[in-house]
Amino acid sequence: MDWSIVVNSFIGIIAILNPIGNVPIFLEHVENETPKVQRAVALLMAGAVFGLLLVFFLFGNRILTMFGITIPAFRLAGSIIILRVGLRMLQGKSKFENSGIETAASSGTTFDQARNSLSHILVPVAMPLFIGPGSITTVILYAEKSTTFLMTTSMIFVLFLSACVVGACLVSARYIFSKIGHNGTQIVIRFMGMILCAIAMQFMIDGIAQLLPGTLNADFIHVHVN
């Protein structure tokens, strides 16, 4: 198994989920909640992120087949989407701006309040803030590379680990934002944007290699071309 693909997928998914960069937006939506409710919402959000990633990882290719879309075509289209996300992050533009703040009901247990709050912010925070076109494209493309049981299992673990990172960042949202501040957040966003742009170029190279086998240097291709 090519472990470099697993490592690359983890970096790519974390980059496009951009949990640290999304901390201020998450805080904007839960700033009126108590710290306990905020942490509970963060954990529920992480679970939602993992569930959505897993659905697109397992069934994304079937959706493509349903619409008659080939993997090279989706790979090239996906590379353009990821590139746009990366360029937007390099420019310091948020994926979601000027949203209203929803708060949970003050009654009930911490879990009840967190679940109520999550129902208000699932859209747009979970989708499309975390699970947008870029992340959907990324997991579908990596699903196409998972040709063995071990690879598939490893990728599911990567999705789970990525969701855990999201949860950890959101649970520590207030602490992270107080430490890195606005300028630190912008630096993280721009660095992740550069990583995404590089990954988008790799997807584009792989897509061209599938369409035009034998035309590119095999040392820089991450897919097997028949």
Short mmCIF file of C-alpha atoms in Angstrom, two decimals:
data_model
loop_
_atom_site.label_atom_id
_atom_site.label_comp_id
_atom_site.label_asym_id
_atom_site.label_seq_id
_atom_site.Cartn_x
_atom_site.Cartn_y
_atom_site.Cartn_z
CA MET A 1 0.00 0.00 0.00
CA ASP A 2 1.20 3.51 -0.84
CA TRP A 3 1.33 5.19 2.56
CA SER A 4 2.24 8.50 0.92
CA ILE A 5 -1.33 8.67 -0.42
CA VAL A 6 -2.72 8.18 3.09
CA VAL A 7 -0.49 10.92 4.51
CA ASN A 8 -1.26 13.19 1.55
CA SER A 9 -5.01 12.59 1.99
CA PHE A 10 -4.86 13.51 5.67
CA ILE A 11 -2.98 16.73 4.93
CA GLY A 12 -5.30 17.57 2.05
CA ILE A 13 -8.51 16.93 3.99
CA ILE A 14 -7.27 18.92 7.00
CA ALA A 15 -6.22 21.74 4.71
CA ILE A 16 -9.58 21.98 2.99
CA LEU A 17 -11.56 21.56 6.23
CA ASN A 18 -9.37 24.36 7.61
CA PRO A 19 -10.47 23.86 11.25
CA ILE A 20 -8.25 26.59 12.74
CA GLY A 21 -9.22 29.09 10.08
CA ASN A 22 -12.89 28.33 10.74
CA VAL A 23 -12.59 28.83 14.51
CA PRO A 24 -13.65 32.51 14.41
CA ILE A 25 -16.75 31.66 12.35
CA PHE A 26 -17.70 28.86 14.72
CA LEU A 27 -17.28 31.18 17.69
CA GLU A 28 -19.47 33.76 15.99
CA HIS A 29 -22.35 31.29 16.00
CA VAL A 30 -21.96 30.01 19.57
CA GLU A 31 -20.53 33.03 21.39
CA ASN A 32 -23.72 33.47 23.47
CA GLU A 33 -23.65 29.88 24.71
CA THR A 34 -22.03 28.72 27.93
CA PRO A 35 -18.55 27.11 27.67
CA LYS A 36 -20.05 23.66 28.37
CA VAL A 37 -22.60 24.03 25.59
CA GLN A 38 -19.92 25.33 23.21
CA ARG A 39 -17.80 22.24 23.83
CA ALA A 40 -20.80 19.96 23.35
CA VAL A 41 -21.69 21.70 20.08
CA ALA A 42 -18.08 21.30 18.93
CA LEU A 43 -18.18 17.55 19.56
CA LEU A 44 -21.52 17.16 17.79
CA MET A 45 -20.17 19.22 14.88
CA ALA A 46 -17.15 16.92 14.63
CA GLY A 47 -19.48 13.91 14.51
CA ALA A 48 -21.53 15.53 11.75
CA VAL A 49 -18.38 16.30 9.77
CA PHE A 50 -17.21 12.68 10.03
CA GLY A 51 -20.62 11.36 9.01
CA LEU A 52 -20.83 13.58 5.95
CA LEU A 53 -17.25 12.79 4.88
CA LEU A 54 -17.92 9.08 5.25
CA VAL A 55 -21.10 9.21 3.16
CA PHE A 56 -19.34 10.95 0.29
CA PHE A 57 -16.32 8.66 0.59
CA LEU A 58 -18.42 5.48 0.41
CA PHE A 59 -21.08 6.54 -2.09
CA GLY A 60 -19.53 9.39 -4.04
CA ASN A 61 -18.38 7.17 -6.90
CA ARG A 62 -21.88 5.68 -7.25
CA ILE A 63 -23.26 9.18 -7.56
CA LEU A 64 -20.76 9.85 -10.37
CA THR A 65 -21.76 6.63 -12.12
CA MET A 66 -25.41 7.59 -11.84
CA PHE A 67 -24.72 10.80 -13.77
CA GLY A 68 -22.29 9.18 -16.22
CA ILE A 69 -19.25 11.17 -15.09
CA THR A 70 -15.79 9.61 -15.55
CA ILE A 71 -13.11 9.74 -12.87
CA PRO A 72 -10.60 11.72 -14.99
CA ALA A 73 -13.28 14.32 -15.76
CA PHE A 74 -14.23 14.61 -12.11
CA ARG A 75 -10.55 14.70 -11.13
CA LEU A 76 -9.92 17.66 -13.44
CA ALA A 77 -13.10 19.44 -12.39
CA GLY A 78 -12.27 18.76 -8.76
CA SER A 79 -8.77 20.15 -9.16
CA ILE A 80 -10.25 23.42 -10.41
CA ILE A 81 -12.64 23.60 -7.44
CA ILE A 82 -9.86 22.87 -4.94
CA LEU A 83 -7.61 25.39 -6.68
CA ARG A 84 -10.29 28.08 -6.35
CA VAL A 85 -10.68 27.29 -2.65
CA GLY A 86 -6.92 27.44 -2.19
CA LEU A 87 -6.61 30.74 -4.05
CA ARG A 88 -9.45 32.23 -2.02
CA MET A 89 -7.70 31.17 1.18
CA LEU A 90 -4.43 32.67 -0.06
CA GLN A 91 -6.27 35.95 -0.56
CA GLY A 92 -7.57 35.74 3.01
CA LYS A 93 -11.23 35.55 2.05
CA SER A 94 -13.58 33.66 4.35
CA LYS A 95 -15.78 30.91 2.94
CA PHE A 96 -18.71 32.28 4.83
CA GLU A 97 -19.31 35.89 5.70
CA ASN A 98 -21.89 38.06 7.37
CA SER A 99 -24.01 35.39 9.00
CA GLY A 100 -26.51 35.78 11.78
CA ILE A 101 -25.88 34.33 15.20
CA GLU A 102 -28.17 31.57 16.38
CA THR A 103 -28.33 30.52 20.00
CA ALA A 104 -29.74 27.47 21.65
CA ALA A 105 -32.58 27.46 24.12
CA SER A 106 -31.39 28.05 27.67
CA SER A 107 -33.52 25.24 29.10
CA GLY A 108 -32.77 21.53 29.15
CA THR A 109 -29.56 19.57 29.62
CA THR A 110 -26.24 20.60 28.12
CA PHE A 111 -26.68 17.97 25.39
CA ASP A 112 -30.20 19.20 24.60
CA GLN A 113 -29.00 22.78 24.33
CA ALA A 114 -26.04 21.73 22.16
CA ARG A 115 -28.27 19.66 19.87
CA ASN A 116 -30.67 22.56 19.50
CA SER A 117 -27.81 24.94 18.73
CA LEU A 118 -26.36 22.49 16.19
CA SER A 119 -29.69 22.28 14.40
CA HIS A 120 -29.48 26.03 13.80
CA ILE A 121 -25.85 26.12 12.63
CA LEU A 122 -25.56 22.77 10.80
CA VAL A 123 -26.17 24.88 7.72
CA PRO A 124 -24.07 26.90 6.99
CA VAL A 125 -21.31 25.89 9.43
CA ALA A 126 -21.16 22.12 8.80
CA MET A 127 -22.27 22.60 5.18
CA PRO A 128 -20.86 24.33 3.26
CA LEU A 129 -18.28 25.78 5.69
CA PHE A 130 -16.62 22.42 6.45
CA ILE A 131 -18.26 20.06 3.96
CA GLY A 132 -18.35 22.07 0.75
CA PRO A 133 -17.55 21.30 -2.90
CA GLY A 134 -13.83 21.18 -2.18
CA SER A 135 -13.98 18.63 0.63
CA ILE A 136 -16.58 16.53 -1.21
CA THR A 137 -14.38 16.48 -4.29
CA THR A 138 -11.32 15.59 -2.26
CA VAL A 139 -12.84 12.55 -0.49
CA ILE A 140 -14.36 11.22 -3.72
CA LEU A 141 -11.03 11.47 -5.50
CA TYR A 142 -9.23 9.70 -2.67
CA ALA A 143 -11.98 7.06 -2.58
CA GLU A 144 -11.12 6.31 -6.21
CA LYS A 145 -7.54 5.60 -5.13
CA SER A 146 -8.66 3.21 -2.36
CA THR A 147 -8.57 -0.04 -4.32
CA THR A 148 -7.84 -2.44 -1.43
CA PHE A 149 -9.52 -3.20 1.88
CA LEU A 150 -6.49 -1.97 3.82
CA MET A 151 -6.44 1.27 1.85
CA THR A 152 -10.18 1.80 2.36
CA THR A 153 -9.87 1.13 6.09
CA SER A 154 -6.91 3.48 6.33
CA MET A 155 -8.85 6.22 4.52
CA ILE A 156 -11.86 5.82 6.83
CA PHE A 157 -9.46 6.19 9.76
CA VAL A 158 -8.06 9.33 8.09
CA LEU A 159 -11.60 10.74 7.86
CA PHE A 160 -12.19 9.92 11.52
CA LEU A 161 -8.86 11.46 12.52
CA SER A 162 -9.63 14.56 10.47
CA ALA A 163 -12.99 14.93 12.22
CA CYS A 164 -11.21 14.53 15.57
CA VAL A 165 -8.86 17.37 14.63
CA VAL A 166 -11.89 19.50 13.75
CA GLY A 167 -13.49 18.63 17.08
CA ALA A 168 -10.31 19.40 19.03
CA CYS A 169 -9.94 22.78 17.33
CA LEU A 170 -13.58 23.71 17.93
CA VAL A 171 -13.50 22.55 21.56
CA SER A 172 -10.42 24.72 22.05
CA ALA A 173 -11.85 27.52 19.89
CA ARG A 174 -11.75 30.30 22.48
CA TYR A 175 -8.26 29.35 23.64
CA ILE A 176 -6.88 29.10 20.08
CA PHE A 177 -8.36 32.40 18.96
CA SER A 178 -7.10 34.20 22.08
CA LYS A 179 -3.58 32.90 21.44
CA ILE A 180 -3.15 33.32 17.68
CA GLY A 181 -5.45 36.31 17.23
CA HIS A 182 -6.66 37.67 13.89
CA ASN A 183 -3.20 37.90 12.29
CA GLY A 184 -2.31 34.34 13.31
CA THR A 185 -5.55 33.06 11.88
CA GLN A 186 -4.84 34.77 8.56
CA ILE A 187 -1.36 33.20 8.43
CA VAL A 188 -2.83 29.73 8.98
CA ILE A 189 -5.48 30.31 6.31
CA ARG A 190 -2.87 31.41 3.76
CA PHE A 191 -0.54 28.50 4.51
CA MET A 192 -3.39 26.01 4.12
CA GLY A 193 -4.32 27.77 0.89
CA MET A 194 -0.86 27.15 -0.53
CA ILE A 195 -1.08 23.47 0.41
CA LEU A 196 -4.46 23.20 -1.30
CA CYS A 197 -3.17 24.83 -4.48
CA ALA A 198 -0.34 22.30 -4.64
CA ILE A 199 -2.75 19.39 -4.08
CA ALA A 200 -5.05 20.77 -6.80
CA MET A 201 -2.15 20.80 -9.25
CA GLN A 202 -1.36 17.18 -8.36
CA PHE A 203 -4.97 16.17 -9.01
CA MET A 204 -4.80 17.95 -12.36
CA ILE A 205 -1.57 16.16 -13.29
CA ASP A 206 -3.12 12.81 -12.34
CA GLY A 207 -6.25 13.54 -14.38
CA ILE A 208 -4.26 14.48 -17.48
CA ALA A 209 -2.12 11.36 -17.03
CA GLN A 210 -5.26 9.19 -17.09
CA LEU A 211 -6.58 10.91 -20.21
CA LEU A 212 -3.21 10.98 -22.00
CA PRO A 213 -1.23 7.96 -20.76
CA GLY A 214 2.49 8.03 -21.43
CA THR A 215 2.73 11.80 -21.88
CA LEU A 216 3.83 12.76 -18.35
CA ASN A 217 6.76 11.78 -16.14
CA ALA A 218 5.58 8.77 -14.13
CA ASP A 219 7.63 9.88 -11.12
CA PHE A 220 5.18 12.73 -10.51
CA ILE A 221 1.93 10.79 -11.00
CA HIS A 222 -0.04 9.33 -8.06
CA VAL A 223 -2.40 7.14 -10.07
CA HIS A 224 -1.86 3.95 -12.01
CA VAL A 225 -2.36 4.58 -15.73
CA ASN A 226 -3.25 1.54 -17.79
#
